[in-house]
Amino acid sequence: MQLYGTDISSRLLLGTAQYPSPAVLRKAIETSRAEIITVSLRRETADGSGAGFWELLKDSGCKVLPNTAGCHSVQEAVVTAQMARELFGTDWIKLEVIGNSDTLQPDVFGLVEAARVLCADGFKVFPYTTDDLVVGEKLLEAGCELLMPWGAPIGSGQGLRNPDALRAMRAHFPDVPLIVDAGIGRPSDATHAMELGMDAVLLNTAVAKAGDPALMAKAMAQAIEAGCNGYIADPMDPRDMAVPSTPTLGMAELI
């Protein structure tokens, strides 16, 4: 998988928020084998633990993908992205512009505008968006090279609420990296996303809030790999009726 010209082996992108302790987070990153981890600028600067948290991220060996989590306007998202670039030393940014406080659904109008501003400023934008094809086209026109459609509202664990829409996105954007972001709750959800032809999955809460985050991170990585292999293997289509798996030719005839 290539994201903005960078080769990435792991198709699991892991968030770093809400873990019970830094040690648990570190173990989850290790067992997930993730190569990209997301981090909020708000988390890094919220309290005096910021320096230690940043050291943990650097020690992980993963590429850091800062995000604009919690931003509700274009200006707020752009300024946050600029601050993140200075703090983390990367032009990668996961762009969030939230439009609804209950569902945390993206404000797609503000998202496209912010993406256009940031792409023009040299950012490599990872836009958290809906599964709308027109919005996807506008984001690509703005300069984005990949799309991150939601599976369900952030932190809900509902799985894929509209798999048909994700399937349509895969068909409509055959050469664009698609990363399902938000809503994954169980390993089976991650497998489902990959079986639809998605290129990767970004998740956080499902691992951080599990009883054993490290084990769940491992399960998610295995599920994503299985789903990816299943999609590549070209699975059989469902049938309306049973079809015997053993031949009828050569069966004994009773006289």
Coordinates of C-alpha atoms in Angstrom, one line a residue:
M1 CA 0.0 0.0 0.0
Q2 CA 1.3 3.5 -0.9
L3 CA 0.1 6.6 0.9
Y4 CA 1.4 9.8 -0.6
G5 CA 4.3 8.0 -2.1
T6 CA 5.2 6.2 1.1
D7 CA 5.2 2.4 1.2
I8 CA 3.2 1.0 4.1
S9 CA 3.1 -2.7 4.9
S10 CA 0.5 -2.7 7.7
R11 CA -3.1 -1.9 6.8
L12 CA -4.0 -1.1 10.4
L13 CA -3.7 2.6 11.4
L14 CA -4.0 2.9 15.2
G15 CA -5.2 5.8 17.3
T16 CA -3.5 6.6 20.6
A17 CA -6.3 8.1 22.8
Q18 CA -8.2 6.8 25.8
Y19 CA -5.8 4.0 26.8
P20 CA -5.7 3.3 30.5
S21 CA -1.9 3.9 30.7
P22 CA 1.1 4.6 28.6
A23 CA 2.3 1.0 29.1
V24 CA -0.9 -0.4 27.8
L25 CA -0.7 1.9 24.8
R26 CA 2.9 0.8 24.1
K27 CA 1.9 -2.8 24.2
A28 CA -1.1 -2.3 21.9
I29 CA 1.1 -0.6 19.3
E30 CA 3.6 -3.5 19.5
T31 CA 1.0 -6.2 19.1
S32 CA -0.9 -4.4 16.3
R33 CA 2.3 -4.1 14.2
A34 CA 0.8 -0.8 13.0
E35 CA 3.2 1.5 11.1
I36 CA 1.1 4.6 11.4
I37 CA -0.4 6.0 14.6
T38 CA -2.7 9.0 15.0
V39 CA -2.3 11.6 17.7
S40 CA -4.3 14.7 18.6
L41 CA -2.6 18.0 19.1
R42 CA -4.9 18.5 22.0
R43 CA -3.7 15.3 23.6
E44 CA -0.1 16.3 23.2
T45 CA -0.5 19.7 24.8
A46 CA -3.3 19.1 27.3
D47 CA -1.2 18.7 30.4
G48 CA 2.3 18.2 31.6
S49 CA 2.5 14.6 30.4
G50 CA 2.9 15.8 26.8
A51 CA 6.7 15.4 26.6
G52 CA 6.6 11.8 27.9
F53 CA 3.8 11.0 25.5
W54 CA 5.8 12.3 22.6
E55 CA 8.8 10.2 23.6
L56 CA 6.6 7.1 23.7
L57 CA 5.4 7.8 20.2
K58 CA 8.9 8.3 18.9
D59 CA 10.1 5.1 20.5
S60 CA 7.4 3.2 18.8
G61 CA 9.1 3.6 15.5
C62 CA 5.8 4.4 13.8
K63 CA 5.0 7.3 11.5
V64 CA 2.9 9.8 13.3
L65 CA -0.3 11.1 11.7
P66 CA -1.5 14.2 13.7
N67 CA -5.2 14.9 13.5
T68 CA -7.5 17.9 13.9
A69 CA -9.9 16.1 16.3
G70 CA -12.5 18.4 17.9
C71 CA -12.3 21.1 15.3
H72 CA -15.7 22.5 14.2
S73 CA -14.6 25.2 11.7
V74 CA -12.3 25.6 8.7
Q75 CA -10.1 28.2 10.5
E76 CA -9.8 26.1 13.6
A77 CA -8.8 23.0 11.6
V78 CA -6.3 24.9 9.5
V79 CA -4.6 26.5 12.4
T80 CA -4.5 23.2 14.3
A81 CA -2.9 21.5 11.3
Q82 CA -0.2 24.2 11.1
M83 CA 0.6 23.9 14.8
A84 CA 0.7 20.1 14.4
R85 CA 3.2 20.3 11.5
E86 CA 5.5 22.5 13.6
L87 CA 5.2 20.3 16.7
F88 CA 5.5 16.9 15.1
G89 CA 7.7 17.7 12.1
T90 CA 5.4 16.2 9.5
D91 CA 3.2 17.5 6.7
W92 CA 0.8 14.5 7.1
I93 CA -2.5 15.5 8.7
K94 CA -5.7 13.7 9.4
L95 CA -8.3 16.3 8.7
E96 CA -11.5 16.4 10.8
V97 CA -14.0 19.2 10.6
I98 CA -17.0 18.2 12.7
G99 CA -20.4 19.4 11.8
N100 CA -22.7 17.7 14.3
S101 CA -21.9 17.4 18.0
D102 CA -24.0 14.3 18.6
T103 CA -23.0 12.1 15.6
L104 CA -19.6 13.8 15.1
Q105 CA -20.5 13.7 11.4
P106 CA -18.1 15.6 9.2
D107 CA -19.1 19.0 8.0
V108 CA -18.4 18.1 4.3
F109 CA -18.5 21.7 3.1
G110 CA -16.0 22.9 5.6
L111 CA -14.0 19.7 5.1
V112 CA -13.5 20.4 1.4
E113 CA -12.6 24.0 2.0
A114 CA -10.1 23.2 4.7
A115 CA -8.6 20.4 2.5
R116 CA -8.1 22.9 -0.4
V117 CA -6.3 25.3 1.9
L118 CA -4.1 22.7 3.5
C119 CA -3.2 20.9 0.2
A120 CA -2.2 24.3 -1.3
D121 CA 0.0 24.8 1.8
G122 CA 1.9 21.6 1.1
F123 CA 0.0 19.3 3.5
K124 CA -0.7 15.6 2.7
V125 CA -4.3 15.4 3.8
F126 CA -6.1 12.4 5.2
P127 CA -9.7 13.6 5.1
Y128 CA -12.2 12.0 7.5
T129 CA -15.4 12.1 5.4
T130 CA -18.7 10.5 4.8
D131 CA -19.3 7.8 2.2
D132 CA -20.7 10.3 -0.3
L133 CA -19.3 10.0 -3.9
V134 CA -19.7 13.7 -4.7
V135 CA -17.9 14.8 -1.6
G136 CA -15.1 12.3 -2.4
E137 CA -14.7 13.8 -5.9
K138 CA -14.5 17.3 -4.4
L139 CA -11.8 16.2 -1.9
L140 CA -9.7 14.7 -4.7
E141 CA -10.1 17.9 -6.7
A142 CA -9.0 19.8 -3.7
G143 CA -5.7 17.9 -3.7
C144 CA -6.3 14.9 -1.5
E145 CA -4.8 11.6 -2.7
L146 CA -6.8 9.3 -0.5
L147 CA -10.2 9.2 1.2
M148 CA -11.2 8.1 4.7
P149 CA -15.0 7.4 4.8
W150 CA -16.7 6.6 8.1
G151 CA -18.1 3.2 8.8
A152 CA -20.3 4.6 11.6
P153 CA -20.1 7.5 14.1
I154 CA -16.8 7.9 15.9
G155 CA -16.5 5.7 19.0
S156 CA -19.9 4.0 18.4
G157 CA -18.6 0.5 17.6
Q158 CA -21.6 -0.1 15.3
G159 CA -19.6 -1.6 12.5
L160 CA -20.4 -0.7 8.9
R161 CA -23.8 1.0 8.8
N162 CA -23.8 1.3 5.0
P163 CA -21.6 -1.3 3.3
D164 CA -23.3 -0.7 0.0
A165 CA -22.1 2.9 0.0
L166 CA -18.5 1.7 0.7
R167 CA -18.8 -0.9 -2.0
A168 CA -19.9 1.9 -4.4
M169 CA -16.9 4.1 -3.3
R170 CA -14.6 1.2 -4.2
A171 CA -16.1 0.9 -7.6
H172 CA -16.2 4.6 -8.2
F173 CA -12.6 5.3 -7.1
P174 CA -10.8 2.1 -8.2
D175 CA -7.3 3.6 -7.9
V176 CA -7.8 5.8 -4.8
P177 CA -6.7 4.5 -1.4
L178 CA -9.7 4.1 0.8
I179 CA -9.3 3.8 4.6
V180 CA -12.4 3.1 6.7
D181 CA -12.2 5.5 9.7
A182 CA -14.6 5.3 12.7
G183 CA -17.2 2.9 13.8
I184 CA -15.2 -0.3 13.9
G185 CA -16.1 -2.2 17.1
R186 CA -15.1 -5.8 16.6
P187 CA -12.5 -7.7 14.5
S188 CA -15.3 -9.0 12.3
D189 CA -16.1 -5.3 11.4
A190 CA -12.6 -4.8 10.2
T191 CA -12.7 -8.0 8.2
H192 CA -15.9 -6.8 6.6
A193 CA -14.4 -3.5 5.6
M194 CA -11.4 -5.2 3.9
E195 CA -13.6 -7.7 2.1
L196 CA -15.4 -4.8 0.5
G197 CA -12.0 -3.8 -1.0
M198 CA -10.9 -1.1 1.4
D199 CA -7.2 -0.5 1.5
A200 CA -6.9 -0.1 5.3
V201 CA -8.8 0.5 8.6
L202 CA -8.1 3.3 11.1
L203 CA -9.5 2.5 14.6
N204 CA -8.9 3.6 18.2
T205 CA -11.8 3.1 20.7
A206 CA -12.3 -0.6 19.9
V207 CA -8.8 -1.3 21.0
A208 CA -8.4 1.3 23.8
K209 CA -11.6 0.4 25.5
A210 CA -11.3 -3.4 25.2
G211 CA -10.7 -5.5 28.4
D212 CA -7.3 -6.4 26.9
P213 CA -6.2 -3.7 24.5
A214 CA -3.0 -5.5 23.4
L215 CA -4.9 -8.7 22.6
M216 CA -7.6 -6.7 20.7
A217 CA -5.0 -4.9 18.7
K218 CA -3.5 -8.2 17.7
A219 CA -7.0 -9.5 16.8
M220 CA -7.7 -6.4 14.7
A221 CA -4.5 -6.8 12.8
Q222 CA -5.2 -10.5 12.1
A223 CA -8.8 -9.7 11.0
I224 CA -7.6 -7.0 8.6
E225 CA -5.1 -9.3 7.0
A226 CA -7.7 -12.0 6.6
G227 CA -10.2 -9.7 5.0
C228 CA -7.6 -8.3 2.7
N229 CA -6.5 -11.8 1.6
G230 CA -10.1 -12.8 1.2
Y231 CA -10.8 -9.8 -1.1
I232 CA -7.7 -10.5 -3.2
A233 CA -8.6 -14.2 -3.5
D234 CA -11.8 -13.2 -5.3
P235 CA -14.5 -15.0 -3.2
M236 CA -17.4 -16.8 -4.7
D237 CA -20.7 -15.0 -5.2
P238 CA -23.7 -16.0 -2.9
R239 CA -26.2 -18.4 -4.5
D240 CA -29.9 -18.7 -4.0
M241 CA -29.9 -22.5 -3.8
A242 CA -27.6 -25.2 -2.5
V243 CA -25.0 -26.7 -4.9
P244 CA -23.4 -30.0 -3.9
S245 CA -19.7 -29.8 -3.4
T246 CA -19.2 -33.5 -4.4
P247 CA -19.9 -34.8 -7.9
T248 CA -22.9 -37.0 -8.6
L249 CA -21.2 -38.8 -11.4
G250 CA -19.9 -42.1 -10.3
M251 CA -22.3 -42.6 -7.4
A252 CA -23.4 -46.2 -6.8
E253 CA -26.7 -47.2 -8.3
L254 CA -29.0 -49.4 -6.3
I255 CA -31.0 -52.0 -8.4

